[in-house]
């Protein structure tokens, strides 16, 4: 092999020095990431500005060189934002596209920017910065959704609906209580998000390719400039692990799992068979063939989108599995699943935050559904227990009364005292207080119960938790 570069070697490549023939045209496209990593441009430039500022502080760059670099990077950012920047696949990724444009613009000084860093620590930094912004945006959308949910729950604290187990009418609950169950799911998702943010917000820059750098860098200063909580501890770990992306995707999977459950209920509730709620037309679409149709597309789509996010979680886990230290090109494959998980979370949260406050409950229909399903059977059993009957016997008595009701097409509350007394002489006129739906929900009057005053108190506590979220208005 000749010591001299082959005349055909691509001199434009930032790493072209040791190569004797140009890259195969297909390999060039196959290895390039610029088509999907260009969305990191803002964070790449933010990271580079901080890096140059740090290099000047420690005397590796002069102040004039730093200023030229920063100015050049800012003008590149403006050009990208104006849609005038020409991305080139030949320059492989967002990092080399920007660095090469910088050198074209400001000359030789541009080549000094990469002193003391590598694309390995650069890309790890960019992804963390990008993800941190995505986390903050998701957190505020989640807060907006929870806020709408809590407000609706407060309004519907007395609305009675059937509560279900096995999707069969079980006991009456309040609609506000049901909505606050959704809020609890989202509250845990929010807490998971805030917890993982702590592990995202750590600076890898300075790890360089894998072992650190010989320049007298000040990583704590760079961390401060970029708003990271601290610099990472170990250079090998910093450039290689993508567990933070897996954590976000795992948060996203749990959130989407929850949103899919809510979606499923919304789809059921808007059906003619349930008819519990109405979704405003703007969240629905029609059918091109059946003129009567109004389809709940938004919840259906959210329910469906959970699948792609679970898939991304599995891709990222598999991507990372068995990778030896330190950086491997495999890691370039972290971006598409992560970006799509981010986009999906943001889309679904936005749709839900807009739609939930606009949902119109049909209170009479819900109440009637609860009335029809023997939903107060447990209340009758509890009543008998209070009169001295053992619970198992009470269960049997009520079972027989329900069988009679099914036969006669009568709910418990519709039976006369004489009819009820056939099943137990302990039943007195005061039984009707517990057989009413209002009496049934009001009696579940303890922390976590469905009584309207408990729902109101729970909604107030939930609202206070939202208020405590730092920097978030609700
Ligand atoms: N595009 C690459 C990635 O996404 C950047 C880092 C490449 N480093 C390298 N030594 N090839 O991971």
Short mmCIF file of C-alpha atoms and ligand atoms in Angstrom, two decimals:
data_model
loop_
_atom_site.label_atom_id
_atom_site.label_comp_id
_atom_site.label_asym_id
_atom_site.label_seq_id
_atom_site.Cartn_x
_atom_site.Cartn_y
_atom_site.Cartn_z
CA UNK A 1 0.00 0.00 0.00
CA UNK A 2 1.37 3.41 -0.92
CA UNK A 3 2.21 5.91 1.78
CA UNK A 4 0.80 8.69 -0.34
CA UNK A 5 -2.93 9.20 -0.52
CA UNK A 6 -4.38 7.80 -3.70
CA UNK A 7 -5.18 10.66 -6.06
CA UNK A 8 -8.81 9.51 -6.07
CA UNK A 9 -9.14 9.70 -2.28
CA UNK A 10 -11.78 12.20 -1.26
CA UNK A 11 -9.93 15.22 0.04
CA UNK A 12 -13.16 16.80 1.27
CA UNK A 13 -13.66 14.16 3.96
CA UNK A 14 -12.80 15.46 7.41
CA UNK A 15 -11.12 12.12 8.12
CA UNK A 16 -9.74 11.52 4.58
CA UNK A 17 -6.04 11.61 5.55
CA UNK A 18 -5.32 7.89 5.86
CA UNK A 19 -7.53 6.66 3.02
CA UNK A 20 -6.32 5.50 -0.37
CA UNK A 21 -9.56 5.21 -2.28
CA UNK A 22 -12.87 7.00 -2.09
CA UNK A 23 -15.76 5.54 -0.14
CA UNK A 24 -18.04 3.25 -2.10
CA UNK A 25 -21.04 5.28 -3.20
CA UNK A 26 -23.53 2.89 -1.61
CA UNK A 27 -21.53 2.66 1.64
CA UNK A 28 -21.53 6.43 1.73
CA UNK A 29 -25.33 6.48 1.76
CA UNK A 30 -25.58 3.42 3.98
CA UNK A 31 -23.41 4.88 6.74
CA UNK A 32 -24.69 8.45 6.56
CA UNK A 33 -27.05 9.73 9.24
CA UNK A 34 -27.54 13.31 8.10
CA UNK A 35 -30.99 12.60 6.67
CA UNK A 36 -32.29 11.97 10.18
CA UNK A 37 -29.77 13.56 12.58
CA UNK A 38 -29.98 17.05 11.03
CA UNK A 39 -32.75 17.72 13.52
CA UNK A 40 -29.97 17.93 16.13
CA UNK A 41 -28.51 21.05 14.47
CA UNK A 42 -29.56 23.53 17.15
CA UNK A 43 -28.18 21.42 19.97
CA UNK A 44 -25.03 20.60 18.00
CA UNK A 45 -24.38 24.32 17.59
CA UNK A 46 -25.24 25.00 21.24
CA UNK A 47 -22.71 22.32 22.28
CA UNK A 48 -20.04 23.65 19.93
CA UNK A 49 -20.44 27.21 21.20
CA UNK A 50 -20.00 26.00 24.78
CA UNK A 51 -17.00 23.89 23.78
CA UNK A 52 -15.31 26.85 22.02
CA UNK A 53 -16.05 29.11 24.99
CA UNK A 54 -14.42 26.58 27.32
CA UNK A 55 -11.40 26.16 25.01
CA UNK A 56 -10.84 29.92 25.10
CA UNK A 57 -11.20 30.00 28.87
CA UNK A 58 -8.41 27.43 29.29
CA UNK A 59 -6.21 29.14 26.69
CA UNK A 60 -6.46 26.58 23.88
CA UNK A 61 -8.20 29.14 21.65
CA UNK A 62 -7.68 32.89 21.63
CA UNK A 63 -10.69 35.08 22.36
CA UNK A 64 -10.65 36.23 18.74
CA UNK A 65 -10.72 32.63 17.50
CA UNK A 66 -13.59 31.83 19.86
CA UNK A 67 -15.54 34.84 18.64
CA UNK A 68 -15.01 33.95 14.99
CA UNK A 69 -16.19 30.40 15.65
CA UNK A 70 -19.29 31.52 17.56
CA UNK A 71 -20.23 34.06 14.92
CA UNK A 72 -19.74 31.48 12.17
CA UNK A 73 -21.89 28.93 14.00
CA UNK A 74 -24.63 31.47 14.60
CA UNK A 75 -24.78 32.41 10.95
CA UNK A 76 -24.97 28.71 10.02
CA UNK A 77 -27.85 28.28 12.46
CA UNK A 78 -29.68 31.21 10.88
CA UNK A 79 -29.13 29.73 7.45
CA UNK A 80 -30.47 26.32 8.52
CA UNK A 81 -33.49 27.96 10.07
CA UNK A 82 -34.16 29.93 6.90
CA UNK A 83 -34.07 26.64 4.96
CA UNK A 84 -31.06 27.79 2.93
CA UNK A 85 -28.43 25.38 4.27
CA UNK A 86 -27.29 22.63 1.88
CA UNK A 87 -26.96 19.32 3.69
CA UNK A 88 -24.60 16.88 2.05
CA UNK A 89 -24.71 13.14 2.40
CA UNK A 90 -21.00 13.10 1.54
CA UNK A 91 -20.37 14.77 4.88
CA UNK A 92 -22.12 11.90 6.63
CA UNK A 93 -23.77 13.49 9.65
CA UNK A 94 -24.98 16.75 11.17
CA UNK A 95 -21.69 17.28 13.00
CA UNK A 96 -19.45 17.16 9.94
CA UNK A 97 -21.88 19.13 7.81
CA UNK A 98 -21.81 21.98 10.28
CA UNK A 99 -18.09 21.83 10.97
CA UNK A 100 -17.26 21.79 7.30
CA UNK A 101 -19.60 24.74 6.62
CA UNK A 102 -17.87 26.60 9.45
CA UNK A 103 -14.43 26.14 7.92
CA UNK A 104 -15.73 27.20 4.52
CA UNK A 105 -17.09 30.32 6.14
CA UNK A 106 -14.36 31.43 8.55
CA UNK A 107 -11.34 29.58 7.13
CA UNK A 108 -8.63 27.80 9.04
CA UNK A 109 -9.92 28.82 12.51
CA UNK A 110 -12.98 26.63 11.89
CA UNK A 111 -10.69 23.61 11.93
CA UNK A 112 -9.73 24.37 15.52
CA UNK A 113 -13.24 23.83 16.89
CA UNK A 114 -12.81 20.07 17.05
CA UNK A 115 -9.75 20.36 19.36
CA UNK A 116 -10.12 18.15 22.42
CA UNK A 117 -13.38 16.50 21.37
CA UNK A 118 -14.63 13.74 19.12
CA UNK A 119 -17.89 13.10 17.37
CA UNK A 120 -18.40 10.37 19.94
CA UNK A 121 -18.74 12.73 22.89
CA UNK A 122 -20.27 15.38 20.64
CA UNK A 123 -23.18 13.21 19.52
CA UNK A 124 -23.79 11.94 23.06
CA UNK A 125 -23.99 15.59 24.18
CA UNK A 126 -26.29 16.62 21.33
CA UNK A 127 -28.75 13.82 21.98
CA UNK A 128 -28.88 14.61 25.70
CA UNK A 129 -29.48 18.31 25.01
CA UNK A 130 -32.18 17.49 22.47
CA UNK A 131 -33.85 15.00 24.76
CA UNK A 132 -33.78 17.42 27.68
CA UNK A 133 -35.80 19.94 25.64
CA UNK A 134 -38.18 17.18 24.56
CA UNK A 135 -38.63 16.15 28.19
CA UNK A 136 -39.46 19.71 29.23
CA UNK A 137 -41.98 20.08 26.43
CA UNK A 138 -43.58 16.71 27.26
CA UNK A 139 -43.73 17.70 30.94
CA UNK A 140 -45.63 20.89 30.19
CA UNK A 141 -48.08 19.10 27.86
CA UNK A 142 -48.59 16.44 30.52
CA UNK A 143 -49.30 19.19 33.05
CA UNK A 144 -51.79 20.79 30.65
CA UNK A 145 -53.56 17.46 30.20
CA UNK A 146 -53.68 16.74 33.93
CA UNK A 147 -54.92 20.21 34.64
CA UNK A 148 -57.85 19.78 32.20
CA UNK A 149 -58.60 16.36 33.61
CA UNK A 150 -58.69 17.57 37.21
CA UNK A 151 -60.95 20.47 36.31
CA UNK A 152 -63.37 18.12 34.55
CA UNK A 153 -63.26 15.71 37.50
CA UNK A 154 -64.09 18.56 39.87
CA UNK A 155 -67.12 19.45 37.71
CA UNK A 156 -68.26 15.82 37.50
CA UNK A 157 -67.75 14.96 41.19
CA UNK A 158 -71.44 14.09 41.59
CA UNK A 159 -72.09 12.53 38.20
CA UNK A 160 -73.02 8.91 38.63
CA UNK A 161 -71.90 6.20 36.23
CA UNK A 162 -71.52 2.46 36.44
CA UNK A 163 -68.11 1.31 37.66
CA UNK A 164 -66.92 -1.84 35.90
CA UNK A 165 -64.99 -4.99 36.60
CA UNK A 166 -64.66 -7.45 33.71
CA UNK A 167 -66.43 -4.66 31.78
CA UNK A 168 -69.63 -5.72 33.57
CA UNK A 169 -71.49 -3.23 35.75
CA UNK A 170 -70.07 -3.64 39.25
CA UNK A 171 -70.89 -0.71 41.56
CA UNK A 172 -71.89 2.88 40.97
CA UNK A 173 -69.01 5.34 40.93
CA UNK A 174 -68.76 9.01 40.20
CA UNK A 175 -67.45 10.12 36.82
CA UNK A 176 -65.09 12.50 38.61
CA UNK A 177 -63.61 9.52 40.45
CA UNK A 178 -63.05 7.68 37.18
CA UNK A 179 -61.30 10.72 35.67
CA UNK A 180 -59.08 11.07 38.73
CA UNK A 181 -58.01 7.45 38.26
CA UNK A 182 -56.66 8.53 34.87
CA UNK A 183 -54.94 11.45 36.56
CA UNK A 184 -53.14 9.13 38.98
CA UNK A 185 -51.72 7.14 36.06
CA UNK A 186 -50.48 10.34 34.45
CA UNK A 187 -49.09 11.61 37.75
CA UNK A 188 -46.83 8.55 37.99
CA UNK A 189 -45.78 9.05 34.37
CA UNK A 190 -44.86 12.64 35.17
CA UNK A 191 -42.82 11.54 38.18
CA UNK A 192 -41.00 8.96 36.06
CA UNK A 193 -40.22 11.65 33.49
CA UNK A 194 -38.81 14.02 36.09
CA UNK A 195 -36.74 11.25 37.58
CA UNK A 196 -35.16 10.18 34.32
CA UNK A 197 -34.43 13.82 33.45
CA UNK A 198 -31.84 13.82 36.24
CA UNK A 199 -29.88 11.08 34.49
CA UNK A 200 -30.23 12.74 31.08
CA UNK A 201 -28.94 16.06 32.35
CA UNK A 202 -25.26 15.06 32.61
CA UNK A 203 -22.47 16.28 30.30
CA UNK A 204 -20.54 13.65 28.31
CA UNK A 205 -18.43 16.22 26.39
CA UNK A 206 -14.75 15.94 27.26
CA UNK A 207 -14.76 12.15 27.03
CA UNK A 208 -13.49 12.76 23.49
CA UNK A 209 -13.26 9.54 21.45
CA UNK A 210 -13.20 7.29 24.52
CA UNK A 211 -10.28 8.03 26.84
CA UNK A 212 -10.45 11.77 27.43
CA UNK A 213 -8.13 14.36 25.93
CA UNK A 214 -4.63 15.75 26.50
CA UNK A 215 -5.87 19.37 26.50
CA UNK A 216 -6.41 21.11 29.85
CA UNK A 217 -10.21 21.16 29.46
CA UNK A 218 -12.61 22.39 32.13
CA UNK A 219 -15.61 20.08 31.91
CA UNK A 220 -17.38 21.57 34.90
CA UNK A 221 -17.38 24.93 33.14
CA UNK A 222 -18.82 23.39 29.94
CA UNK A 223 -21.47 21.63 32.02
CA UNK A 224 -22.44 24.95 33.59
CA UNK A 225 -22.63 26.70 30.23
CA UNK A 226 -25.00 24.04 28.91
CA UNK A 227 -27.16 23.85 32.02
CA UNK A 228 -26.13 20.28 32.87
CA UNK A 229 -26.17 19.29 36.54
CA UNK A 230 -22.63 17.95 36.30
CA UNK A 231 -20.02 16.38 34.02
CA UNK A 232 -20.04 12.60 33.66
CA UNK A 233 -17.60 10.49 35.70
CA UNK A 234 -16.16 8.06 33.18
CA UNK A 235 -15.14 8.75 29.59
CA UNK A 236 -15.70 5.19 28.33
CA UNK A 237 -19.22 5.06 29.74
CA UNK A 238 -20.04 8.59 28.54
CA UNK A 239 -19.54 7.89 24.83
CA UNK A 240 -21.08 4.45 24.80
CA UNK A 241 -24.22 4.01 26.84
CA UNK A 242 -27.64 4.97 25.55
CA UNK A 243 -29.54 3.85 28.64
CA UNK A 244 -30.96 7.36 28.99
CA UNK A 245 -32.68 6.95 25.60
CA UNK A 246 -34.01 3.58 26.73
CA UNK A 247 -35.32 5.18 29.92
CA UNK A 248 -37.18 7.84 27.97
CA UNK A 249 -38.66 5.27 25.61
CA UNK A 250 -39.66 3.18 28.58
CA UNK A 251 -41.40 6.20 30.13
CA UNK A 252 -43.02 6.78 26.71
CA UNK A 253 -44.22 3.18 26.57
CA UNK A 254 -45.86 3.39 29.98
CA UNK A 255 -47.45 6.73 29.12
CA UNK A 256 -48.77 5.40 25.81
CA UNK A 257 -50.03 2.27 27.55
CA UNK A 258 -52.01 4.54 29.87
CA UNK A 259 -53.23 6.75 27.03
CA UNK A 260 -54.30 3.63 25.13
CA UNK A 261 -56.44 2.56 28.07
CA UNK A 262 -58.08 5.98 28.24
CA UNK A 263 -58.53 5.90 24.46
CA UNK A 264 -60.21 2.54 24.63
CA UNK A 265 -62.71 3.89 27.16
CA UNK A 266 -63.35 6.98 25.06
CA UNK A 267 -63.99 4.80 22.03
CA UNK A 268 -66.40 2.63 24.01
CA UNK A 269 -68.14 5.58 25.59
CA UNK A 270 -68.77 7.36 22.27
CA UNK A 271 -70.37 4.25 20.78
CA UNK A 272 -74.16 4.18 20.42
CA UNK A 273 -74.21 1.20 22.80
CA UNK A 274 -72.67 3.16 25.70
CA UNK A 275 -73.39 6.72 24.60
CA UNK A 276 -71.81 8.08 27.82
CA UNK A 277 -70.03 11.03 26.23
CA UNK A 278 -69.90 13.13 23.14
CA UNK A 279 -66.65 14.20 21.50
CA UNK A 280 -66.82 17.50 19.66
CA UNK A 281 -66.83 17.12 15.86
CA UNK A 282 -63.39 18.66 15.57
CA UNK A 283 -61.82 15.55 17.10
CA UNK A 284 -63.74 13.12 14.90
CA UNK A 285 -64.06 12.26 11.24
CA UNK A 286 -66.80 10.85 9.07
CA UNK A 287 -67.09 7.88 6.79
CA UNK A 288 -67.02 8.23 3.01
CA UNK A 289 -69.70 5.60 2.62
CA UNK A 290 -71.85 5.60 5.79
CA UNK A 291 -73.33 9.07 6.22
CA UNK A 292 -74.37 8.53 9.84
CA UNK A 293 -70.85 7.79 11.10
CA UNK A 294 -68.86 9.98 13.44
CA UNK A 295 -65.66 8.14 14.25
CA UNK A 296 -63.51 8.79 17.34
CA UNK A 297 -60.30 8.83 15.25
CA UNK A 298 -58.15 10.69 17.75
CA UNK A 299 -58.45 8.18 20.59
CA UNK A 300 -58.28 5.30 18.11
CA UNK A 301 -55.02 6.62 16.68
CA UNK A 302 -53.51 7.21 20.10
CA UNK A 303 -54.46 3.66 21.04
CA UNK A 304 -52.75 2.43 17.88
CA UNK A 305 -49.64 4.55 18.31
CA UNK A 306 -48.77 2.79 21.54
CA UNK A 307 -47.57 -0.13 19.40
CA UNK A 308 -44.81 1.79 17.63
CA UNK A 309 -43.48 3.17 20.91
CA UNK A 310 -43.32 -0.29 22.52
CA UNK A 311 -41.44 -1.36 19.37
CA UNK A 312 -38.92 1.47 19.79
CA UNK A 313 -38.28 0.41 23.37
CA UNK A 314 -37.50 -3.10 22.17
CA UNK A 315 -35.25 -1.77 19.34
CA UNK A 316 -33.22 0.35 21.71
CA UNK A 317 -32.78 -2.41 24.28
CA UNK A 318 -31.66 -4.77 21.53
CA UNK A 319 -29.39 -2.11 20.04
CA UNK A 320 -27.56 -1.70 23.31
CA UNK A 321 -27.46 -5.35 24.32
CA UNK A 322 -23.95 -6.93 24.27
CA UNK A 323 -22.18 -3.85 22.93
CA UNK A 324 -18.58 -3.85 24.13
CA UNK A 325 -17.10 -0.61 25.44
CA UNK A 326 -16.78 2.03 24.17
CA UNK A 327 -18.46 3.78 21.20
CA UNK A 328 -19.69 1.58 18.37
CA UNK A 329 -21.33 2.74 15.18
CA UNK A 330 -24.37 0.72 16.24
CA UNK A 331 -25.25 3.69 18.38
CA UNK A 332 -26.07 5.80 15.35
CA UNK A 333 -29.22 3.66 15.27
CA UNK A 334 -30.45 5.19 18.54
CA UNK A 335 -31.82 8.27 16.82
CA UNK A 336 -34.75 7.18 14.70
CA UNK A 337 -36.50 5.19 17.45
CA UNK A 338 -35.82 7.90 20.01
CA UNK A 339 -36.98 10.74 17.75
CA UNK A 340 -40.11 8.87 16.77
CA UNK A 341 -40.89 8.09 20.41
CA UNK A 342 -40.49 11.79 21.21
CA UNK A 343 -42.72 12.87 18.30
CA UNK A 344 -45.35 10.31 19.21
CA UNK A 345 -45.43 11.32 22.88
CA UNK A 346 -45.74 14.98 21.97
CA UNK A 347 -48.47 14.38 19.38
CA UNK A 348 -50.53 12.16 21.66
CA UNK A 349 -50.19 14.47 24.67
CA UNK A 350 -51.21 17.46 22.60
CA UNK A 351 -54.24 15.64 21.18
CA UNK A 352 -55.33 14.51 24.64
CA UNK A 353 -54.71 17.84 26.32
CA UNK A 354 -56.88 19.56 23.67
CA UNK A 355 -59.59 16.91 23.63
CA UNK A 356 -60.18 15.98 27.29
CA UNK A 357 -61.53 19.36 28.47
CA UNK A 358 -63.86 19.41 25.45
CA UNK A 359 -65.48 16.05 26.17
CA UNK A 360 -69.21 16.33 26.92
CA UNK A 361 -70.60 13.84 29.47
CA UNK A 362 -74.18 12.59 29.01
CA UNK A 363 -75.02 12.49 32.71
CA UNK A 364 -78.52 11.04 32.37
CA UNK A 365 -77.34 8.18 30.17
CA UNK A 366 -74.55 7.29 32.60
CA UNK A 367 -76.92 7.41 35.54
CA UNK A 368 -79.47 5.25 33.79
CA UNK A 369 -76.77 2.67 32.92
CA UNK A 370 -75.79 2.48 36.58
CA UNK A 371 -79.44 2.14 37.62
CA UNK A 372 -80.06 -0.74 35.27
CA UNK A 373 -77.17 -2.99 36.24
CA UNK A 374 -77.99 -3.96 39.87
CA UNK A 375 -75.06 -1.73 40.75
CA UNK A 376 -76.24 -1.35 44.34
CA UNK A 377 -76.29 -5.09 45.10
CA UNK A 378 -73.20 -4.80 47.31
CA UNK A 379 -74.87 -1.96 49.18
CA UNK A 380 -77.82 -4.21 49.97
CA UNK A 381 -75.45 -6.91 51.25
CA UNK A 382 -73.61 -4.36 53.45
CA UNK A 383 -77.01 -3.17 54.75
CA UNK A 384 -77.91 -6.72 55.81
CA UNK A 385 -74.54 -7.10 57.53
CA UNK A 386 -75.28 -3.95 59.53
CA UNK A 387 -78.59 -5.63 60.56
CA UNK A 388 -76.64 -8.60 61.93
CA UNK A 389 -76.62 -10.99 58.94
CA UNK A 390 -73.25 -12.69 58.20
CA UNK A 391 -71.68 -11.40 54.95
CA UNK A 392 -71.80 -14.78 53.13
CA UNK A 393 -75.50 -15.16 53.97
CA UNK A 394 -76.15 -11.59 52.94
CA UNK A 395 -74.38 -12.31 49.62
CA UNK A 396 -76.71 -15.27 49.05
CA UNK A 397 -79.86 -13.26 49.91
CA UNK A 398 -78.90 -10.47 47.54
CA UNK A 399 -78.00 -13.00 44.81
CA UNK A 400 -81.53 -14.37 45.02
CA UNK A 401 -83.04 -10.87 44.94
CA UNK A 402 -81.01 -10.07 41.81
CA UNK A 403 -82.13 -13.31 40.12
CA UNK A 404 -85.73 -12.28 40.87
CA UNK A 405 -85.04 -8.81 39.48
CA UNK A 406 -83.58 -10.27 36.26
CA UNK A 407 -86.68 -12.40 35.87
CA UNK A 408 -89.07 -9.51 36.58
CA UNK A 409 -86.95 -6.96 34.72
CA UNK A 410 -86.79 -4.79 37.85
CA UNK A 411 -83.82 -3.15 39.51
CA UNK A 412 -83.44 -3.54 43.31
CA UNK A 413 -84.58 0.02 43.93
CA UNK A 414 -87.72 -0.59 41.85
CA UNK A 415 -88.92 -3.47 44.07
CA UNK A 416 -91.47 -2.89 46.80
CA UNK A 417 -90.59 -3.48 50.44
CA UNK A 418 -92.81 -6.56 50.47
CA UNK A 419 -91.02 -8.00 47.44
CA UNK A 420 -87.64 -7.48 49.12
CA UNK A 421 -88.78 -8.91 52.42
CA UNK A 422 -89.46 -12.24 50.70
CA UNK A 423 -85.67 -12.69 50.68
CA UNK A 424 -84.97 -11.49 54.23
CA UNK A 425 -87.14 -10.33 57.10
CA UNK A 426 -84.25 -8.05 58.17
CA UNK A 427 -85.03 -5.71 55.30
CA UNK A 428 -86.88 -2.61 56.50
CA UNK A 429 -88.12 0.61 54.91
CA UNK A 430 -84.73 2.30 55.48
CA UNK A 431 -83.27 -0.03 52.82
CA UNK A 432 -84.20 2.45 50.11
CA UNK A 433 -81.61 4.92 51.42
CA UNK A 434 -78.84 2.51 50.46
CA UNK A 435 -80.43 1.30 47.25
CA UNK A 436 -80.30 4.72 45.66
CA UNK A 437 -77.29 5.45 43.51
CA UNK A 438 -76.57 8.68 45.40
CA UNK A 439 -76.68 6.84 48.72
CA UNK A 440 -74.35 4.16 47.39
CA UNK A 441 -71.59 6.53 46.23
CA UNK A 442 -71.97 8.86 49.22
CA UNK A 443 -71.40 5.91 51.57
CA UNK A 444 -67.90 5.28 50.17
CA UNK A 445 -66.68 8.21 52.12
CA UNK A 446 -63.01 7.63 52.91
CA UNK A 447 -59.63 8.51 51.43
CA UNK A 448 -59.53 7.10 47.90
CA UNK A 449 -63.30 6.40 47.82
CA UNK A 450 -65.82 7.50 45.19
CA UNK A 451 -68.06 9.74 47.39
CA UNK A 452 -68.50 13.18 45.79
CA UNK A 453 -66.91 15.02 48.72
CA UNK A 454 -63.90 12.67 48.56
CA UNK A 455 -63.61 13.30 44.82
CA UNK A 456 -63.65 17.05 45.41
CA UNK A 457 -60.97 16.75 48.08
CA UNK A 458 -58.86 14.48 45.86
CA UNK A 459 -59.19 16.93 42.98
CA UNK A 460 -58.00 19.74 45.23
CA UNK A 461 -54.99 17.70 46.33
CA UNK A 462 -54.23 16.81 42.71
CA UNK A 463 -54.42 20.46 41.74
CA UNK A 464 -52.07 21.41 44.57
CA UNK A 465 -49.56 18.80 43.36
CA UNK A 466 -49.65 20.45 39.93
CA UNK A 467 -49.06 23.86 41.48
CA UNK A 468 -45.92 22.57 43.17
CA UNK A 469 -44.33 21.67 39.83
CA UNK A 470 -41.41 24.03 39.54
CA UNK A 471 -41.57 26.55 36.78
CA UNK A 472 -44.82 25.16 35.43
CA UNK A 473 -47.93 27.28 35.36
CA UNK A 474 -51.13 25.30 35.38
N1 LIG B 1 -23.28 9.93 13.37
C1 LIG B 1 -22.60 9.31 14.45
C2 LIG B 1 -23.64 8.77 15.47
O1 LIG B 1 -24.76 9.09 15.32
C3 LIG B 1 -21.73 10.28 15.16
C4 LIG B 1 -20.58 9.66 15.87
C5 LIG B 1 -19.72 8.96 14.90
N2 LIG B 1 -18.45 8.62 15.42
C6 LIG B 1 -17.60 7.87 14.73
N3 LIG B 1 -16.47 7.66 15.25
N4 LIG B 1 -17.93 7.39 13.56
O2 LIG B 1 -23.37 8.03 16.36
#
